[in-house]
XYZ file of C-alpha atoms in Angstrom:
604
model
C 216.691 -67.945 26.423
C 214.148 -66.336 28.710
C 210.873 -68.219 29.231
C 207.706 -66.449 28.013
C 205.631 -64.881 30.740
C 202.893 -67.014 32.215
C 200.251 -64.546 31.011
C 200.178 -61.720 28.536
C 198.303 -58.870 30.164
C 194.951 -58.154 28.465
C 195.032 -55.093 26.213
C 198.803 -54.897 25.989
C 200.897 -55.327 22.804
C 203.895 -57.590 23.165
C 205.315 -56.480 19.764
C 208.944 -57.142 20.628
C 208.100 -60.637 21.725
C 208.020 -63.869 19.886
C 204.246 -64.031 19.596
C 203.989 -60.757 17.671
C 206.808 -61.750 15.349
C 205.055 -65.049 14.789
C 201.766 -63.292 13.975
C 203.469 -60.819 11.638
C 204.982 -63.671 9.678
C 201.505 -64.800 8.637
C 200.604 -63.411 5.196
C 196.851 -63.589 5.814
C 195.379 -60.538 7.593
C 194.832 -61.385 11.260
C 193.346 -59.418 14.146
C 192.104 -59.948 17.694
C 189.704 -58.022 19.920
C 188.536 -58.005 23.532
C 184.954 -58.577 24.614
C 184.270 -54.875 24.110
C 185.078 -55.443 20.411
C 188.086 -53.147 20.673
C 191.085 -54.107 18.587
C 193.904 -55.382 20.834
C 196.266 -56.210 18.017
C 196.784 -57.316 14.440
C 199.495 -58.457 12.129
C 201.250 -56.419 9.478
C 199.177 -58.061 6.747
C 195.924 -56.794 8.330
C 197.317 -53.265 8.798
C 198.415 -53.218 5.153
C 195.059 -54.604 3.994
C 193.152 -51.931 5.938
C 195.580 -49.237 4.862
C 196.359 -47.999 8.388
C 199.270 -48.267 10.792
C 198.918 -50.662 13.671
C 198.702 -47.860 16.236
C 195.781 -46.414 14.169
C 193.934 -49.688 14.592
C 194.727 -50.849 18.141
C 192.267 -49.470 20.690
C 189.671 -48.659 17.993
C 186.371 -50.266 17.085
C 185.053 -51.102 13.615
C 183.089 -47.840 13.558
C 186.376 -45.934 13.926
C 187.956 -47.726 10.963
C 185.296 -48.779 8.441
C 182.315 -47.111 6.743
C 179.053 -47.467 8.700
C 177.467 -49.814 6.151
C 180.335 -52.253 6.723
C 180.913 -51.583 10.444
C 177.318 -52.349 11.351
C 177.484 -55.881 9.940
C 180.907 -56.516 11.493
C 179.617 -55.479 14.932
C 176.467 -57.601 14.653
C 178.403 -60.687 13.688
C 181.016 -60.092 16.424
C 178.257 -59.719 19.002
C 176.679 -62.993 17.845
C 180.025 -64.787 18.134
C 180.834 -63.416 21.583
C 177.353 -64.400 22.769
C 177.732 -67.884 21.364
C 181.355 -68.827 21.910
C 182.912 -70.933 19.205
C 183.785 -70.325 15.575
C 182.196 -68.183 12.865
C 182.555 -67.968 9.090
C 180.803 -65.591 6.727
C 181.351 -63.751 3.448
C 180.988 -60.013 3.178
C 182.447 -56.910 1.588
C 185.542 -55.181 2.861
C 186.923 -51.712 2.052
C 190.683 -52.179 1.628
C 193.386 -49.582 1.984
C 193.516 -48.954 -1.784
C 189.888 -47.785 -1.647
C 188.618 -50.879 -3.405
C 185.685 -52.844 -2.087
C 186.624 -56.490 -2.004
C 184.830 -59.726 -1.287
C 186.283 -61.493 1.745
C 185.566 -64.421 4.027
C 185.875 -63.846 7.744
C 187.031 -66.790 9.863
C 186.603 -65.932 13.557
C 186.836 -67.784 16.868
C 186.550 -66.820 20.540
C 189.428 -67.249 22.995
C 189.210 -67.648 26.795
C 191.175 -66.647 29.821
C 192.703 -69.133 32.287
C 189.376 -69.569 33.967
C 187.707 -70.520 30.717
C 185.659 -67.402 30.310
C 185.425 -65.725 26.898
C 188.089 -63.063 26.826
C 187.734 -61.900 23.195
C 187.883 -63.059 19.599
C 190.508 -63.610 16.973
C 189.903 -63.570 13.215
C 191.507 -63.773 9.826
C 190.365 -62.154 6.588
C 190.655 -64.173 3.379
C 190.466 -62.042 0.203
C 188.388 -63.993 -2.326
C 187.804 -61.111 -4.744
C 189.689 -62.770 -7.585
C 187.913 -66.032 -6.955
C 184.500 -64.377 -6.955
C 185.362 -62.352 -10.075
C 186.491 -65.519 -11.784
C 183.314 -67.263 -10.687
C 181.232 -64.344 -12.007
C 183.034 -64.428 -15.314
C 182.509 -68.154 -15.456
C 178.837 -67.724 -14.597
C 178.350 -65.134 -17.299
C 180.257 -67.258 -19.765
C 178.152 -70.281 -18.911
C 175.035 -68.151 -19.160
C 176.106 -66.825 -22.545
C 176.971 -70.262 -23.871
C 173.806 -71.740 -22.380
C 171.807 -69.075 -24.198
C 173.730 -69.845 -27.379
C 173.204 -73.553 -26.764
C 169.486 -73.071 -26.264
C 168.881 -70.699 -29.189
C 171.185 -71.954 -31.933
C 169.568 -73.509 -35.017
C 172.073 -76.326 -35.014
C 171.133 -79.264 -32.830
C 173.650 -80.156 -30.077
C 173.651 -83.154 -27.750
C 176.086 -83.781 -24.892
C 176.943 -87.453 -24.370
C 178.699 -89.411 -21.671
C 181.504 -91.910 -22.256
C 178.999 -94.568 -23.205
C 177.247 -92.370 -25.759
C 174.205 -91.704 -23.584
C 172.659 -88.274 -23.999
C 173.185 -86.056 -20.962
C 171.834 -82.823 -22.398
C 170.296 -81.524 -25.617
C 169.226 -78.153 -26.926
C 165.765 -77.353 -28.387
C 167.071 -77.658 -31.960
C 168.205 -81.213 -31.204
C 164.775 -81.957 -29.738
C 163.136 -80.793 -32.968
C 165.524 -82.776 -35.184
C 165.392 -85.972 -33.124
C 161.648 -85.668 -32.555
C 161.723 -86.200 -28.772
C 161.561 -83.903 -25.744
C 164.779 -83.389 -23.811
C 163.677 -85.533 -20.869
C 162.939 -88.421 -23.231
C 166.345 -88.038 -24.872
C 168.285 -88.411 -21.626
C 170.133 -91.713 -21.490
C 169.435 -92.652 -25.095
C 172.217 -93.315 -27.572
C 171.987 -91.774 -31.049
C 172.021 -95.321 -32.448
C 168.837 -96.176 -30.532
C 166.446 -98.252 -32.708
C 163.751 -95.603 -32.308
C 165.533 -93.520 -34.963
C 166.395 -96.394 -37.314
C 169.589 -94.483 -38.139
C 171.398 -95.336 -41.395
C 174.669 -93.735 -42.473
C 174.993 -92.684 -46.088
C 178.245 -94.652 -46.405
C 176.644 -97.714 -44.799
C 179.221 -97.839 -42.003
C 179.224 -96.979 -38.253
C 177.295 -94.055 -36.847
C 179.667 -91.092 -36.292
C 178.769 -90.933 -32.560
C 179.998 -94.507 -32.105
C 183.007 -94.104 -34.374
C 184.204 -90.957 -32.579
C 183.977 -92.486 -29.094
C 185.786 -95.575 -30.287
C 188.595 -93.782 -32.132
C 188.828 -90.667 -29.975
C 188.778 -88.559 -33.170
C 186.189 -86.285 -34.705
C 183.801 -87.992 -37.123
C 181.329 -86.396 -39.535
C 178.746 -88.194 -41.705
C 175.338 -87.771 -43.300
C 172.840 -89.901 -41.368
C 169.289 -90.793 -42.308
C 166.823 -91.075 -39.413
C 163.098 -91.485 -38.887
C 161.067 -89.330 -36.531
C 160.090 -91.646 -33.645
C 156.588 -90.135 -33.530
C 155.611 -89.148 -37.086
C 157.827 -91.589 -38.987
C 159.011 -88.711 -41.190
C 162.377 -89.348 -42.818
C 165.159 -86.839 -42.205
C 168.738 -86.458 -43.404
C 171.008 -85.073 -40.703
C 174.661 -84.044 -41.004
C 176.069 -85.487 -37.786
C 179.429 -84.349 -36.374
C 180.756 -85.960 -33.169
C 183.679 -84.451 -31.238
C 185.008 -86.595 -28.355
C 186.836 -85.097 -25.356
C 189.306 -86.866 -23.044
C 191.186 -85.749 -19.958
C 194.826 -84.770 -20.170
C 196.928 -87.884 -20.587
C 193.783 -90.028 -20.901
C 193.164 -91.825 -24.177
C 189.556 -92.873 -23.615
C 187.017 -90.032 -24.100
C 184.911 -89.245 -21.056
C 182.285 -87.199 -22.908
C 181.318 -86.083 -26.386
C 179.529 -83.264 -28.171
C 177.536 -84.149 -31.288
C 176.113 -81.479 -33.565
C 173.098 -82.133 -35.785
C 172.202 -80.141 -38.909
C 168.910 -81.005 -40.602
C 169.677 -81.132 -44.337
C 166.403 -82.775 -45.307
C 165.148 -79.797 -47.333
C 168.500 -79.399 -49.063
C 168.775 -83.115 -49.833
C 165.213 -83.240 -51.126
C 165.808 -80.136 -53.234
C 169.079 -81.545 -54.556
C 167.431 -84.825 -55.453
C 164.490 -83.033 -57.071
C 166.944 -80.882 -58.977
C 168.904 -83.934 -60.083
C 165.682 -85.589 -61.177
C 164.620 -82.426 -62.978
C 168.010 -82.143 -64.667
C 167.810 -85.791 -65.670
C 164.309 -85.270 -67.076
C 165.414 -82.157 -68.966
C 168.454 -83.960 -70.312
C 166.218 -86.859 -71.377
C 163.883 -84.466 -73.181
C 166.673 -82.468 -74.821
C 168.536 -85.632 -75.784
C 165.420 -87.035 -77.420
C 165.146 -84.209 -79.971
C 167.137 -84.016 -83.171
C 167.720 -80.275 -82.928
C 171.144 -78.912 -82.075
C 171.305 -77.784 -78.422
C 174.489 -76.262 -76.972
C 175.018 -74.358 -73.710
C 178.021 -71.992 -73.679
C 179.548 -69.923 -70.909
C 180.460 -66.273 -71.461
C 183.860 -67.319 -72.806
C 182.157 -69.438 -75.499
C 183.233 -72.673 -73.829
C 180.788 -75.546 -74.214
C 179.211 -76.484 -70.878
C 176.606 -78.943 -72.134
C 175.383 -80.443 -75.416
C 172.658 -82.911 -76.282
C 173.170 -86.270 -77.951
C 172.046 -85.027 -81.373
C 174.811 -82.402 -81.418
C 177.463 -84.944 -80.446
C 176.281 -87.251 -83.237
C 176.306 -84.382 -85.722
C 179.881 -83.470 -84.781
C 180.953 -87.105 -84.749
C 182.567 -86.738 -81.343
C 182.070 -87.953 -77.785
C 180.635 -85.485 -75.290
C 183.734 -85.642 -73.101
C 185.792 -84.594 -76.140
C 183.574 -81.525 -76.597
C 182.807 -80.228 -73.085
C 185.138 -77.419 -72.015
C 186.274 -76.479 -75.512
C 185.234 -73.339 -77.368
C 182.457 -73.653 -79.910
C 184.510 -72.511 -82.909
C 187.241 -75.013 -82.071
C 184.765 -77.894 -82.155
C 182.336 -76.860 -84.893
C 184.645 -75.085 -87.337
C 188.029 -76.536 -86.299
C 189.323 -72.981 -85.987
C 191.478 -71.222 -83.421
C 189.739 -67.882 -84.037
C 186.219 -66.678 -83.411
C 183.889 -66.868 -86.407
C 183.363 -63.637 -88.335
C 179.621 -64.331 -88.449
C 179.358 -65.099 -84.717
C 175.934 -64.141 -83.349
C 177.087 -63.616 -79.753
C 178.288 -59.978 -80.218
C 174.865 -59.165 -81.682
C 173.148 -60.895 -78.758
C 175.237 -58.898 -76.268
C 174.499 -55.646 -78.108
C 170.737 -56.186 -78.418
C 170.104 -58.255 -75.290
C 167.824 -60.445 -77.413
C 168.016 -63.705 -79.339
C 169.641 -63.532 -82.792
C 169.008 -65.959 -85.653
C 170.546 -66.713 -89.022
C 171.240 -69.641 -91.325
C 174.581 -71.422 -91.361
C 175.787 -73.878 -93.987
C 178.349 -76.443 -92.861
C 181.217 -77.693 -94.965
C 179.268 -80.883 -95.644
C 176.525 -78.782 -97.303
C 173.942 -79.126 -94.533
C 172.135 -75.903 -93.627
C 170.944 -75.082 -90.102
C 168.704 -72.300 -88.859
C 170.648 -71.251 -85.741
C 169.379 -69.069 -82.884
C 171.526 -67.801 -80.021
C 169.692 -66.942 -76.780
C 171.191 -64.959 -73.864
C 171.072 -66.647 -70.423
C 170.828 -64.474 -67.283
C 170.985 -65.340 -63.596
C 168.367 -64.211 -61.052
C 170.159 -60.874 -60.725
C 169.971 -60.202 -64.460
C 173.675 -60.782 -65.096
C 174.560 -62.441 -68.393
C 176.086 -65.847 -67.583
C 176.060 -67.679 -70.892
C 174.301 -68.532 -74.127
C 172.110 -71.279 -75.563
C 172.606 -72.238 -79.193
C 169.620 -73.926 -80.836
C 169.804 -75.223 -84.374
C 167.292 -76.839 -86.730
C 168.401 -78.714 -89.820
C 166.697 -76.867 -92.694
C 168.707 -78.447 -95.490
C 165.661 -79.990 -97.178
C 163.587 -76.864 -96.602
C 166.365 -74.735 -98.087
C 166.680 -77.013 -101.099
C 162.906 -76.957 -101.574
C 162.875 -73.186 -101.262
C 165.659 -72.848 -103.801
C 163.812 -75.169 -106.153
C 160.669 -73.061 -105.712
C 162.634 -69.890 -106.384
C 163.938 -71.410 -109.625
C 160.428 -72.523 -110.570
C 159.027 -69.093 -109.703
C 161.672 -67.403 -111.812
C 160.739 -69.645 -114.717
C 157.051 -68.977 -114.154
C 157.787 -65.254 -113.935
C 159.647 -65.485 -117.215
C 156.788 -67.413 -118.769
C 154.195 -64.994 -117.404
C 156.272 -62.076 -118.622
C 156.387 -63.519 -122.134
C 152.693 -64.361 -121.995
C 151.844 -60.918 -120.688
C 153.913 -59.331 -123.455
C 152.090 -61.383 -126.117
C 148.670 -60.609 -124.613
C 149.472 -56.880 -124.481
C 150.506 -57.032 -128.161
C 147.134 -58.604 -128.949
C 145.384 -55.984 -126.799
C 147.162 -53.234 -128.771
C 146.018 -54.859 -132.033
C 142.463 -55.201 -130.699
C 142.518 -51.550 -129.649
C 143.727 -50.511 -133.143
C 141.100 -52.542 -134.951
C 138.339 -51.332 -132.614
C 139.374 -47.783 -133.354
C 139.247 -48.442 -137.098
C 135.778 -49.998 -136.778
C 134.624 -47.055 -134.697
C 135.776 -44.644 -137.453
C 133.834 -46.551 -140.098
C 130.395 -46.494 -138.522
C 128.051 -43.567 -137.841
C 127.685 -42.367 -134.265
C 123.989 -43.245 -134.295
C 124.677 -46.764 -135.539
C 123.299 -49.649 -133.514
C 126.841 -51.043 -133.456
C 128.315 -47.976 -131.727
C 127.369 -49.065 -128.139
C 128.800 -52.505 -128.779
C 132.041 -51.041 -130.045
C 132.195 -48.892 -126.864
C 131.758 -52.039 -124.733
C 134.584 -53.713 -126.650
C 136.882 -50.719 -126.035
C 136.025 -50.639 -122.294
C 136.620 -54.392 -121.958
C 139.936 -54.042 -123.776
C 141.086 -51.305 -121.346
C 140.044 -53.512 -118.379
C 142.069 -56.414 -119.805
C 145.080 -54.103 -120.205
C 144.774 -52.916 -116.609
C 144.507 -56.467 -115.309
C 147.570 -57.565 -117.265
C 149.525 -54.512 -116.054
C 148.476 -55.297 -112.478
C 149.869 -58.815 -112.706
C 153.241 -57.288 -113.633
C 153.328 -55.430 -110.290
C 152.445 -58.459 -108.197
C 154.070 -61.359 -110.012
C 156.805 -61.458 -107.299
C 154.365 -61.615 -104.353
C 155.826 -64.078 -101.811
C 158.656 -65.116 -104.111
C 161.330 -63.499 -101.980
C 161.520 -63.911 -98.226
C 160.687 -61.170 -95.759
C 163.460 -58.730 -94.911
C 164.134 -55.721 -92.672
C 163.170 -52.500 -94.514
C 163.536 -48.872 -93.455
C 159.984 -47.512 -93.588
C 160.967 -43.863 -94.170
C 162.770 -44.854 -97.409
C 159.741 -46.804 -98.649
C 157.403 -43.895 -97.846
C 159.626 -41.392 -99.632
C 159.489 -43.375 -102.876
C 155.789 -44.251 -102.617
C 154.793 -40.631 -101.822
C 155.731 -39.640 -105.377
C 152.165 -40.595 -106.362
C 150.688 -37.893 -104.091
C 149.849 -34.719 -106.085
C 151.735 -31.570 -105.133
C 148.611 -29.782 -103.907
C 148.189 -32.354 -101.139
C 150.358 -31.738 -98.048
C 152.301 -34.854 -96.981
C 154.048 -35.475 -93.635
C 155.588 -38.543 -91.974
C 156.974 -39.148 -88.481
C 158.140 -42.760 -88.321
C 161.757 -41.979 -87.358
C 164.220 -44.806 -87.991
C 161.536 -47.501 -87.887
C 162.341 -50.780 -89.641
C 159.794 -53.506 -90.414
C 160.365 -57.170 -91.244
C 158.033 -57.752 -94.219
C 157.721 -58.857 -97.848
C 159.680 -56.656 -100.302
C 156.338 -55.534 -101.799
C 155.648 -53.456 -98.656
C 156.509 -50.334 -100.660
C 153.669 -51.190 -103.069
C 151.271 -51.295 -100.097
C 152.156 -47.686 -99.193
C 151.874 -46.720 -102.868
C 148.352 -48.172 -103.081
C 147.225 -46.384 -99.895
C 148.620 -43.031 -101.114
C 147.103 -43.545 -104.573
C 143.790 -44.497 -102.957
C 143.785 -41.238 -100.935
C 144.637 -39.139 -103.990
C 142.100 -40.847 -106.303
C 139.186 -41.684 -104.022
C 139.554 -39.411 -100.990
C 137.487 -36.615 -102.489
C 138.536 -33.288 -100.936
C 141.874 -34.523 -99.561
C 144.382 -31.770 -98.721
C 146.520 -33.616 -96.132
C 148.064 -37.078 -95.894
C 150.142 -38.102 -92.895
C 151.989 -41.224 -91.699
C 152.956 -41.907 -88.072
C 153.992 -44.819 -85.877
C 152.762 -45.784 -82.400
C 154.970 -48.426 -80.703
C 153.278 -51.046 -78.545
C 153.151 -54.629 -77.368
C 152.005 -57.028 -78.811
C 151.784 -54.773 -81.895
C 153.086 -51.438 -83.072
C 150.802 -49.391 -85.364
C 151.679 -47.562 -88.591
C 148.899 -45.023 -89.213
C 148.173 -43.617 -92.725
C 145.380 -41.048 -92.642
C 143.918 -38.244 -94.740
C 141.278 -35.568 -94.281
C 139.053 -36.618 -97.172
C 135.524 -37.991 -97.224
C 136.478 -41.225 -95.466
C 135.101 -44.718 -95.954
C 131.415 -45.515 -95.365
C 130.929 -47.664 -92.281
C 129.288 -50.438 -94.284
C 132.303 -50.624 -96.619
C 135.144 -50.820 -94.034
C 135.443 -54.618 -94.267
C 134.463 -54.971 -97.937
C 137.161 -52.650 -99.287
C 139.771 -55.368 -98.683
C 137.827 -57.982 -100.671
C 138.729 -58.883 -104.234
C 136.914 -56.948 -106.913
C 135.610 -54.212 -104.621
C 136.586 -50.739 -105.813
C 136.183 -48.254 -108.611
C 139.034 -49.534 -110.791
C 140.398 -53.077 -110.755
C 139.270 -53.707 -107.190
C 142.589 -55.414 -106.467
C 144.725 -52.671 -104.876
C 143.599 -52.995 -101.257
C 142.963 -56.725 -101.648
C 146.554 -57.375 -102.766
C 147.877 -54.944 -100.112
C 146.222 -57.046 -97.421
C 147.658 -60.218 -98.958
C 151.184 -58.725 -99.034
C 150.997 -57.825 -95.345
C 149.467 -61.121 -94.226
C 152.392 -63.044 -95.733
C 154.543 -61.468 -92.994
C 151.921 -61.806 -90.224
C 150.919 -58.119 -90.436
C 147.307 -56.927 -90.362
C 145.603 -53.878 -91.889
C 142.290 -52.257 -91.001
C 140.384 -49.042 -91.687
C 139.261 -47.132 -88.581
C 138.475 -43.608 -89.819
C 135.154 -41.858 -89.367
C 132.844 -41.425 -92.332
C 133.094 -37.814 -93.502
C 136.218 -37.266 -91.371
C 138.814 -38.918 -93.584
C 140.271 -42.379 -94.116
C 142.530 -43.904 -91.460
C 144.393 -47.108 -92.272
C 146.165 -48.869 -89.418
C 148.912 -51.399 -90.180
C 149.420 -53.625 -87.099
C 153.016 -54.903 -86.918
C 153.880 -57.624 -84.323
C 156.430 -56.456 -81.754
C 159.012 -58.942 -83.020
C 158.635 -57.620 -86.585
C 159.634 -53.995 -85.969
C 162.680 -52.280 -84.488
C 164.623 -49.061 -84.407
C 166.937 -48.813 -87.375
C 170.720 -49.085 -87.115
C 173.289 -46.727 -88.515
């Protein structure tokens, strides 16, 4: 083997020699320059990195190879190194052969000739683009997660292996009641928080570090400053190195559930209070879902059914109450769904007890129907009393009918005998005026007795829904043909005493008999809340202002003085009012004020 030459001539490439082959075997880009900063040589890795052949590099300066913005920095740093012999390291950008700008680290050193003088520099280029990109991604990720950490509503603390707090976000500061700097080093079991777990066992931060497994519990704490009590859902997640059993740090999240816990407890207290109230009443109270399954009942209902609540809850109402597998034919729920309002009726059980039952719709905040409430009142005694009264009233009606018949027979006899007396005396007799008084009194007695026949059933029968147009049609028969009659009440129905038709009859008869020059009578309806108004008006002489209140008093009027008085009584039985509001000389106007719950549109 030939020995290498004592000295490689400056500026010459010994490519065939061992040194060049050695340099080319290095995968890191390498170059060397003389003191003029002219490239004397490089390895294949550098030529490939630059994107030029070796002969396009050797003998050139950085200005011949790289863009000016790069070349200027390279030249400055080379000049500094050559002026201060030694080593140099710096990071800068580098335009590679693929046109990409990369981040690199230059490692350079000067070399000397045999006399020890600086003869040039040699350098390598380490591509750290991937490293810097990874670092940038990591930085951005850390920045993103730090922002999330700082802004999230959930409190987060970072703990060391001993449970001491290393870091905490603002939410944790607010929950724990201390600034971050005062939290550092404290353990979540520090006495300043007087922490108590709901289950009475270890704090989750301690349990997680000890077991190495996630632990989640509801913890009660006190604010170290204000003393305010808080309930915090605490979740601790320990972390250990690979192959290491003992955790070396831990993240604990804190969610302040104080408002929710307080609301839940208030709700439970409210529910308990409501249950206490509802269980203290004797009325039937049942809550059903939309499928008619019983969700809740009060104690009185359970006692009535002779069953335990747990035997009732979850079953359908007709299965429990009527021992049936099919829905009741008289079920109120379809009517509630159709009308959107409460529906009531009376139900008699097999044991003979009668209940007044009302079914109410229940809606959520969005207005969606979610269930029904059944409320029942035992009206057995009331029903029996009412039935007894109806029997007594029928007997009294029979008695009054017989009595009225006998009195009318006597009145007919008195009328006959008065007529005979009147025939037997001269017209200028002193007895003639007295006989006239007797005849007038007899007619008044007959009218009074006839009036009692019309009103003997007042209040005997309960109120019922009546189609007003049908009542008006029958009552309008009293209006003479020369008076024009119109009505516009549509399919209005009113819940009132069955004698409501007689009220319309009296008002029509009053217009025809006492209205003077009446040529028109009309009836209309104006819906409203809290009352709807039925208006009966004519175009006659009207009612004097001073008489508007008196006309409804007993005995006021040109005949018996009972027509309007009894009309008012009939209406008041059902909670309906009547008043006269017409103008004197402009015609009478009677307004019947019907409560909103006592009128409705009729059904086909």
